[in-house]
Amino acid sequence: MITTPICDLIGIQYPIFQGGMAWIADARLAAAVSNAGGLGIISAMNADGEWLRAEIRKARALTERPFGVNIMLMSPHVEEVARIVAEEKVAVVTTGAGNPSKYIQGWREAGIKAIPVVASTGVAKLVERSGAVAVIAEGGESGGHVGEITTMALVPQVCDAVSIPVIAAGGIGDGRGVAAAFMLGACGVQLGTRFLVAEECGVSDVYKKKILKAKDIDTMTTGKRLGHPVRTLKTPFAREFLKMEYNSNVSNEEIEAFGAGSLRAAAVLGDEKKGSFMAGQIAGMVKKEQTAQEIIEEIFAQAQEVLAQAGRFIAPGQAGGR
Ligand code: TUI
C-alpha cells in the first residue's frame, strides 16, 4: 500500500488527482475517480456558475467521498464560479492558467482546501503565502494550457521553494511516473490524459480513439503567439493553427477566431476538422480503455513494484543497499 501526507490532508486512499480537463471532466468522471480512491475533479472551464452548481450536486449524488472543482482563471465566469464553490463548500479547489491568490482566503473561510496548479517557483511561493494547502507543479509535458518547464526540472525546484505538499503533473501516465514523481519530492500526482479514456469519461469516441492511436511524438504546442500555449494532438487543424501563428499577415484576432470553440468541438462533437484534441505527451503510453478503478489500481500496483526496487543500484553494505 502506498500512502502519503496528501492522502491524510484530503481524506483519499491513493495520492492521485484526476486533472480538471475542460469540456471533459464532469460529475460522472469525477465521482468515478473519487469512488476508486483518488480525487476526482470537475472542470468549471468556461461554464457559468449555475451549470457548475448542478454538476457539483450531481457528483454529490454519485459519491460520498471528497472531490474537487478546477477553476480555469481565464474563464469569463471566474468571479461567479469562485463564489459558487464556496457556497457549495466543495472539499478541494484546484486552479489553472493564472494566480488565484485573491480568492484563496475566501475559500479557506468556507473550509475549502485550495490547491493551485503552478508552472513556476514564483507562483508556487505566492500561493503558499496566500494560504494554499498544497500546489500542483505541472510541467510542459501535460496536455492543454502549459508552462515552459518540464516536470523533471519543475517539481524538485518547487519542492525546494515551498514547505506545503507538492503534487506532480505532466508526463505521468503509469506507476513508473508516480515513482519518479515521489523521487523528485512530490507526495502526489495528477493525471489527465490517462483518465481521458476511462470508461466513465464521456468525451467523444473520436477523441478516445485518437488518444489510443497516438505515438510518443504525436503532440505539439499551439498558441504561443497568443500568450497561452496549448499542447494538443497533431492534427490538420493544429498544424493550420500553427501556420497562422507564423504568418505575420494574420492578426491575433483572426487566430483567436479560428481557435474559438475548438476544444468543445473535439470533446463534445468529436469534430476532426475543427477540433483541438488536447493531450499530454504520455498519450503514446495509453493503450486501452479501462474503468477509473482499474486505472488507479494498475498504476499503484506498478508504482509499488518500482519503488520496492528503488534501492537496487546502491552498492551492497551501504544504507538501503541489498
Ligand atoms: O489550466 C491548465 N490547463 C488547461 S486550461 C485549458 S482551457 C484553455 N483553452 C484555450 C486556451 C487556454 C486555455 C486547457 N488546459 N493547466 C494548469 C496550468 N496552469 N498550466 C499552467 C498553468 C499556469 C500558468 C501560469 C499557472 C499559473 C500561472 O501563473 C502565471 C501568472 O498569471 O502569474
CSV table of C-alpha atoms and ligand atoms in Angstrom, one decimal:
chain,number,residue,atom,x,y,z
A,1,MET,CA,0.0,0.0,0.0
A,2,ILE,CA,1.2,3.5,-0.8
A,3,THR,CA,0.1,6.4,1.4
A,4,THR,CA,1.5,9.9,1.6
A,5,PRO,CA,0.7,13.1,3.5
A,6,ILE,CA,-1.7,14.2,0.8
A,7,CYS,CA,-4.0,11.2,1.5
A,8,ASP,CA,-4.5,12.4,5.1
A,9,LEU,CA,-4.8,16.0,4.1
A,10,ILE,CA,-7.7,15.4,1.8
A,11,GLY,CA,-9.1,12.1,3.0
A,12,ILE,CA,-8.3,10.0,-0.1
A,13,GLN,CA,-6.9,6.4,-0.4
A,14,TYR,CA,-4.5,6.9,-3.2
A,15,PRO,CA,-2.4,10.1,-3.7
A,16,ILE,CA,-3.8,10.7,-7.2
A,17,PHE,CA,-5.8,13.6,-8.7
A,18,GLN,CA,-7.7,13.4,-11.9
A,19,GLY,CA,-6.9,16.6,-14.0
A,20,GLY,CA,-9.7,19.1,-14.4
A,21,MET,CA,-9.9,18.8,-18.1
A,22,ALA,CA,-12.2,21.5,-19.7
A,23,TRP,CA,-15.3,20.1,-21.5
A,24,ILE,CA,-14.3,16.6,-20.3
A,25,ALA,CA,-14.0,16.3,-16.5
A,26,ASP,CA,-17.7,16.2,-15.4
A,27,ALA,CA,-19.5,14.9,-12.4
A,28,ARG,CA,-19.6,11.3,-13.7
A,29,LEU,CA,-15.8,11.1,-14.2
A,30,ALA,CA,-15.0,12.9,-11.0
A,31,ALA,CA,-17.3,10.7,-9.0
A,32,ALA,CA,-15.8,7.5,-10.6
A,33,VAL,CA,-12.3,8.6,-9.7
A,34,SER,CA,-13.3,9.6,-6.1
A,35,ASN,CA,-15.2,6.3,-5.7
A,36,ALA,CA,-12.0,4.5,-6.8
A,37,GLY,CA,-10.0,6.2,-4.0
A,38,GLY,CA,-8.4,9.1,-5.9
A,39,LEU,CA,-9.5,12.7,-6.0
A,40,GLY,CA,-12.0,13.3,-8.9
A,41,ILE,CA,-12.2,16.9,-10.2
A,42,ILE,CA,-15.0,18.6,-12.1
A,43,SER,CA,-13.8,21.3,-14.6
A,44,ALA,CA,-15.6,24.6,-14.3
A,45,MET,CA,-14.0,25.5,-17.6
A,46,ASN,CA,-15.9,28.5,-19.2
A,47,ALA,CA,-19.2,27.4,-17.9
A,48,ASP,CA,-21.4,29.7,-15.7
A,49,GLY,CA,-22.0,29.2,-12.0
A,50,GLU,CA,-25.4,27.5,-12.2
A,51,TRP,CA,-24.1,24.8,-14.5
A,52,LEU,CA,-21.3,24.2,-12.0
A,53,ARG,CA,-23.7,24.1,-9.1
A,54,ALA,CA,-25.8,21.5,-10.8
A,55,GLU,CA,-22.6,19.4,-11.7
A,56,ILE,CA,-21.4,19.6,-8.0
A,57,ARG,CA,-24.8,18.3,-6.9
A,58,LYS,CA,-24.7,15.5,-9.4
A,59,ALA,CA,-21.3,14.4,-8.2
A,60,ARG,CA,-22.6,14.5,-4.5
A,61,ALA,CA,-25.4,12.1,-5.6
A,62,LEU,CA,-22.8,9.7,-7.1
A,63,THR,CA,-20.2,9.7,-4.4
A,64,GLU,CA,-19.9,10.3,-0.7
A,65,ARG,CA,-16.1,10.8,-1.0
A,66,PRO,CA,-14.3,14.1,-1.4
A,67,PHE,CA,-14.0,15.6,-4.9
A,68,GLY,CA,-12.7,18.9,-6.2
A,69,VAL,CA,-13.5,21.6,-8.8
A,70,ASN,CA,-11.0,23.1,-11.1
A,71,ILE,CA,-11.3,26.7,-11.9
A,72,MET,CA,-9.7,28.0,-15.1
A,73,LEU,CA,-8.8,31.5,-14.1
A,74,MET,CA,-9.2,32.9,-17.7
A,75,SER,CA,-12.9,31.9,-17.6
A,76,PRO,CA,-15.3,34.8,-18.2
A,77,HIS,CA,-17.3,33.5,-15.2
A,78,VAL,CA,-14.4,33.2,-12.8
A,79,GLU,CA,-15.9,35.5,-10.1
A,80,GLU,CA,-19.2,33.7,-10.1
A,81,VAL,CA,-17.7,30.2,-10.0
A,82,ALA,CA,-15.3,31.2,-7.3
A,83,ARG,CA,-18.3,32.2,-5.2
A,84,ILE,CA,-20.3,29.1,-6.0
A,85,VAL,CA,-17.6,26.7,-4.9
A,86,ALA,CA,-17.6,28.5,-1.6
A,87,GLU,CA,-21.4,28.3,-1.3
A,88,GLU,CA,-21.4,24.6,-2.2
A,89,LYS,CA,-18.4,24.0,0.2
A,90,VAL,CA,-16.6,21.6,-2.1
A,91,ALA,CA,-13.7,19.8,-0.5
A,92,VAL,CA,-10.9,21.0,-2.8
A,93,VAL,CA,-10.5,23.7,-5.4
A,94,THR,CA,-7.7,23.5,-7.9
A,95,THR,CA,-7.0,26.4,-10.3
A,96,GLY,CA,-5.2,26.7,-13.6
A,97,ALA,CA,-3.9,29.3,-16.0
A,98,GLY,CA,-3.1,32.1,-13.5
A,99,ASN,CA,-2.6,33.3,-10.0
A,100,PRO,CA,-5.6,32.6,-7.7
A,101,SER,CA,-4.2,34.4,-4.6
A,102,LYS,CA,-7.1,36.8,-4.3
A,103,TYR,CA,-9.7,34.0,-3.9
A,104,ILE,CA,-7.8,31.7,-1.5
A,105,GLN,CA,-8.8,33.4,1.8
A,106,GLY,CA,-12.5,33.3,0.9
A,107,TRP,CA,-12.2,29.6,0.1
A,108,ARG,CA,-10.4,28.9,3.3
A,109,GLU,CA,-13.2,30.6,5.3
A,110,ALA,CA,-15.6,28.2,3.5
A,111,GLY,CA,-13.5,25.3,4.6
A,112,ILE,CA,-12.2,24.6,1.1
A,113,LYS,CA,-8.6,23.4,0.5
A,114,ALA,CA,-7.1,25.5,-2.3
A,115,ILE,CA,-4.5,23.6,-4.4
A,116,PRO,CA,-3.4,25.8,-7.3
A,117,VAL,CA,-1.7,24.4,-10.4
A,118,VAL,CA,1.6,26.3,-10.8
A,119,ALA,CA,4.2,26.3,-13.6
A,120,SER,CA,7.0,28.2,-11.8
A,121,THR,CA,8.5,28.5,-8.3
A,122,GLY,CA,7.5,32.2,-8.2
A,123,VAL,CA,3.8,31.5,-8.4
A,124,ALA,CA,4.2,28.5,-6.1
A,125,LYS,CA,5.6,30.8,-3.4
A,126,LEU,CA,2.9,33.4,-3.9
A,127,VAL,CA,0.1,30.9,-3.5
A,128,GLU,CA,1.7,29.4,-0.4
A,129,ARG,CA,1.8,32.8,1.2
A,130,SER,CA,-1.9,33.3,0.2
A,131,GLY,CA,-2.9,30.2,2.1
A,132,ALA,CA,-2.8,27.3,-0.4
A,133,VAL,CA,-2.6,24.0,1.4
A,134,ALA,CA,-0.6,22.3,-1.4
A,135,VAL,CA,0.4,23.0,-5.0
A,136,ILE,CA,0.3,21.0,-8.2
A,137,ALA,CA,3.6,21.6,-10.1
A,138,GLU,CA,2.6,21.0,-13.7
A,139,GLY,CA,5.3,20.5,-16.4
A,140,GLY,CA,5.1,21.3,-20.1
A,141,GLU,CA,4.6,17.6,-21.0
A,142,SER,CA,1.0,17.9,-19.9
A,143,GLY,CA,-2.0,18.4,-22.2
A,144,GLY,CA,-3.9,21.7,-22.5
A,145,HIS,CA,-2.5,25.1,-21.4
A,146,VAL,CA,1.2,24.5,-20.5
A,147,GLY,CA,4.1,26.3,-18.9
A,148,GLU,CA,7.7,26.3,-20.2
A,149,ILE,CA,9.5,24.0,-17.7
A,150,THR,CA,9.4,20.2,-17.8
A,151,THR,CA,8.1,18.2,-14.9
A,152,MET,CA,11.6,16.7,-14.2
A,153,ALA,CA,13.0,20.3,-13.8
A,154,LEU,CA,10.0,21.9,-12.2
A,155,VAL,CA,9.0,19.5,-9.4
A,156,PRO,CA,12.2,19.5,-7.4
A,157,GLN,CA,12.6,23.2,-7.7
A,158,VAL,CA,9.0,23.8,-6.5
A,159,CYS,CA,9.7,21.3,-3.6
A,160,ASP,CA,12.7,23.4,-2.6
A,161,ALA,CA,10.7,26.6,-2.9
A,162,VAL,CA,7.7,25.8,-0.7
A,163,SER,CA,7.0,23.9,2.6
A,164,ILE,CA,3.5,22.8,1.6
A,165,PRO,CA,3.0,19.4,-0.1
A,166,VAL,CA,3.7,19.2,-3.9
A,167,ILE,CA,1.7,17.2,-6.4
A,168,ALA,CA,3.4,16.5,-9.7
A,169,ALA,CA,1.6,16.7,-13.0
A,170,GLY,CA,2.6,16.5,-16.7
A,171,GLY,CA,4.2,13.4,-18.4
A,172,ILE,CA,2.9,10.9,-15.8
A,173,GLY,CA,1.0,8.0,-17.3
A,174,ASP,CA,1.8,4.9,-15.2
A,175,GLY,CA,3.3,3.6,-12.0
A,176,ARG,CA,6.8,4.4,-13.2
A,177,GLY,CA,5.9,8.1,-13.5
A,178,VAL,CA,4.3,8.0,-10.0
A,179,ALA,CA,7.5,6.5,-8.5
A,180,ALA,CA,9.6,9.1,-10.3
A,181,ALA,CA,7.4,11.9,-9.0
A,182,PHE,CA,8.0,10.7,-5.5
A,183,MET,CA,11.8,10.6,-6.1
A,184,LEU,CA,11.6,14.2,-7.2
A,185,GLY,CA,10.0,15.1,-3.9
A,186,ALA,CA,6.3,15.1,-4.8
A,187,CYS,CA,3.8,13.4,-2.5
A,188,GLY,CA,1.1,13.0,-5.1
A,189,VAL,CA,0.4,13.0,-8.8
A,190,GLN,CA,-2.2,14.5,-11.1
A,191,LEU,CA,-3.1,12.7,-14.4
A,192,GLY,CA,-5.3,13.9,-17.1
A,193,THR,CA,-4.6,12.1,-20.4
A,194,ARG,CA,-4.8,8.6,-18.9
A,195,PHE,CA,-8.3,9.4,-17.5
A,196,LEU,CA,-9.5,10.7,-20.8
A,197,VAL,CA,-10.0,7.1,-21.9
A,198,ALA,CA,-11.6,6.0,-18.7
A,199,GLU,CA,-14.9,4.1,-19.3
A,200,GLU,CA,-16.7,6.7,-17.2
A,201,CYS,CA,-15.3,9.6,-19.3
A,202,GLY,CA,-17.9,10.9,-21.6
A,203,VAL,CA,-15.6,12.5,-24.1
A,204,SER,CA,-16.3,11.8,-27.8
A,205,ASP,CA,-15.3,8.4,-29.2
A,206,VAL,CA,-13.3,10.1,-31.8
A,207,TYR,CA,-11.2,11.8,-29.0
A,208,LYS,CA,-10.7,8.5,-27.2
A,209,LYS,CA,-9.6,6.7,-30.4
A,210,LYS,CA,-7.1,9.4,-31.2
A,211,ILE,CA,-5.5,9.1,-27.8
A,212,LEU,CA,-5.4,5.3,-28.1
A,213,LYS,CA,-3.7,5.6,-31.5
A,214,ALA,CA,-1.2,8.3,-30.6
A,215,LYS,CA,2.5,7.7,-30.5
A,216,ASP,CA,5.2,9.5,-28.4
A,217,ILE,CA,5.8,12.3,-30.9
A,218,ASP,CA,2.1,13.0,-31.8
A,219,THR,CA,1.6,16.1,-29.7
A,220,MET,CA,2.6,19.7,-30.4
A,221,THR,CA,2.0,23.1,-28.8
A,222,THR,CA,0.0,25.9,-30.5
A,223,GLY,CA,-1.0,29.3,-29.1
A,224,LYS,CA,2.5,30.6,-28.1
A,225,ARG,CA,2.0,33.8,-30.1
A,226,LEU,CA,-1.2,34.4,-28.2
A,227,GLY,CA,0.5,34.0,-24.8
A,228,HIS,CA,-1.3,30.8,-23.9
A,229,PRO,CA,0.5,27.8,-25.3
A,230,VAL,CA,-1.7,24.7,-25.5
A,231,ARG,CA,-0.5,21.1,-26.0
A,232,THR,CA,-2.7,19.2,-28.4
A,233,LEU,CA,-2.5,16.2,-30.7
A,234,LYS,CA,-1.0,16.9,-34.1
A,235,THR,CA,-4.0,17.2,-36.4
A,236,PRO,CA,-4.5,19.1,-39.7
A,237,PHE,CA,-6.4,21.7,-37.6
A,238,ALA,CA,-3.5,22.1,-35.1
A,239,ARG,CA,-0.9,22.4,-38.0
A,240,GLU,CA,-3.1,25.0,-39.7
A,241,PHE,CA,-3.3,26.9,-36.4
A,242,LEU,CA,0.5,26.9,-36.1
A,243,LYS,CA,0.9,28.0,-39.7
A,244,MET,CA,-1.4,31.0,-39.0
A,245,GLU,CA,0.8,31.9,-35.9
A,246,TYR,CA,3.9,32.0,-38.1
A,247,ASN,CA,2.1,34.2,-40.7
A,248,SER,CA,2.6,37.9,-39.8
A,249,ASN,CA,-0.2,38.9,-42.2
A,250,VAL,CA,-2.7,37.1,-39.9
A,251,SER,CA,-3.8,39.1,-36.9
A,252,ASN,CA,-4.2,37.7,-33.4
A,253,GLU,CA,-7.9,38.2,-33.6
A,254,GLU,CA,-8.1,36.0,-36.7
A,255,ILE,CA,-6.2,33.3,-34.9
A,256,GLU,CA,-8.4,33.6,-31.8
A,257,ALA,CA,-11.5,33.3,-34.0
A,258,PHE,CA,-10.0,30.3,-35.8
A,259,GLY,CA,-9.5,28.5,-32.4
A,260,ALA,CA,-12.7,29.6,-30.8
A,261,GLY,CA,-14.8,26.6,-29.7
A,262,SER,CA,-12.2,24.1,-30.8
A,263,LEU,CA,-11.9,22.2,-27.6
A,264,ARG,CA,-15.7,21.8,-27.3
A,265,ALA,CA,-15.7,20.7,-31.0
A,266,ALA,CA,-13.2,17.9,-30.1
A,267,ALA,CA,-14.5,16.8,-26.7
A,268,VAL,CA,-18.3,17.0,-27.3
A,269,LEU,CA,-18.8,16.8,-31.0
A,270,GLY,CA,-15.7,14.7,-32.0
A,271,ASP,CA,-15.2,17.1,-34.9
A,272,GLU,CA,-12.0,16.0,-36.7
A,273,LYS,CA,-11.9,19.2,-38.8
A,274,LYS,CA,-12.4,21.9,-36.2
A,275,GLY,CA,-11.5,20.1,-33.0
A,276,SER,CA,-8.5,20.8,-30.8
A,277,PHE,CA,-7.6,17.4,-29.2
A,278,MET,CA,-5.6,18.5,-26.2
A,279,ALA,CA,-3.4,15.7,-24.8
A,280,GLY,CA,-0.2,15.2,-22.9
A,281,GLN,CA,3.0,13.6,-24.1
A,282,ILE,CA,2.2,10.3,-22.4
A,283,ALA,CA,-0.7,9.8,-24.9
A,284,GLY,CA,1.6,7.2,-26.6
A,285,MET,CA,1.5,5.1,-23.4
A,286,VAL,CA,-2.3,4.9,-23.2
A,287,LYS,CA,-3.3,1.7,-24.8
A,288,LYS,CA,-6.7,0.7,-23.5
A,289,GLU,CA,-9.9,1.9,-22.2
A,290,GLN,CA,-10.4,0.9,-18.5
A,291,THR,CA,-12.5,1.9,-15.6
A,292,ALA,CA,-11.2,4.6,-13.3
A,293,GLN,CA,-10.7,1.9,-10.7
A,294,GLU,CA,-8.7,-0.3,-13.0
A,295,ILE,CA,-6.5,2.7,-14.0
A,296,ILE,CA,-5.8,3.7,-10.4
A,297,GLU,CA,-5.2,0.1,-9.1
A,298,GLU,CA,-2.9,-0.7,-12.0
A,299,ILE,CA,-0.9,2.5,-11.6
A,300,PHE,CA,-0.3,2.0,-7.9
A,301,ALA,CA,0.5,-1.7,-8.1
A,302,GLN,CA,3.2,-0.8,-10.6
A,303,ALA,CA,4.4,2.2,-8.5
A,304,GLN,CA,4.7,-0.1,-5.5
A,305,GLU,CA,6.8,-2.6,-7.5
A,306,VAL,CA,9.1,0.1,-8.9
A,307,LEU,CA,9.5,1.8,-5.5
A,308,ALA,CA,10.4,-1.6,-3.9
A,309,GLN,CA,13.3,-1.8,-6.3
A,310,ALA,CA,14.3,1.8,-5.8
A,311,GLY,CA,17.5,0.9,-3.9
A,312,ARG,CA,18.8,-1.7,-6.3
A,313,PHE,CA,21.7,0.3,-7.6
A,314,ILE,CA,23.1,1.2,-4.2
A,315,ALA,CA,26.2,-0.9,-3.6
A,316,PRO,CA,25.9,-3.7,-1.0
A,317,GLY,CA,26.6,-2.7,2.6
A,318,GLN,CA,25.5,0.9,2.0
A,319,ALA,CA,22.4,2.3,3.7
A,320,GLY,CA,19.4,1.0,1.9
A,321,GLY,CA,21.5,-1.4,-0.3
A,322,ARG,CA,21.0,-5.1,-0.8
B,1,TUI,O1,-5.0,25.2,-17.0
B,1,TUI,C1,-4.4,24.2,-17.4
B,1,TUI,N1,-4.7,23.6,-18.5
B,1,TUI,C2,-5.7,24.0,-19.4
B,1,TUI,S1,-6.8,25.3,-19.2
B,1,TUI,C3,-7.5,25.0,-20.7
B,1,TUI,S2,-8.7,25.9,-21.3
B,1,TUI,C4,-7.9,26.9,-22.4
B,1,TUI,N2,-8.2,26.9,-23.7
B,1,TUI,C5,-7.6,27.6,-24.6
B,1,TUI,C6,-6.6,28.4,-24.2
B,1,TUI,C7,-6.1,28.4,-23.0
B,1,TUI,C8,-6.8,27.6,-22.0
B,1,TUI,C9,-6.9,23.9,-21.2
B,1,TUI,N3,-5.9,23.4,-20.5
B,1,TUI,N4,-3.4,23.7,-16.6
B,1,TUI,C10,-3.0,24.3,-15.4
B,1,TUI,C11,-1.8,25.2,-15.7
B,1,TUI,N5,-1.7,26.4,-15.1
B,1,TUI,N6,-0.8,25.1,-16.5
B,1,TUI,C12,0.0,26.2,-16.4
B,1,TUI,C13,-0.6,27.0,-15.5
B,1,TUI,C14,-0.2,28.3,-15.0
B,1,TUI,C15,0.4,29.2,-15.8
B,1,TUI,C16,0.7,30.4,-15.3
B,1,TUI,C17,-0.5,28.6,-13.7
B,1,TUI,C18,-0.1,29.8,-13.2
B,1,TUI,C19,0.5,30.7,-14.0
B,1,TUI,O2,0.8,31.9,-13.4
B,1,TUI,C20,1.1,33.0,-14.2
B,1,TUI,C21,0.5,34.2,-13.6
B,1,TUI,O3,-0.5,34.6,-14.1
B,1,TUI,O4,1.1,34.8,-12.7
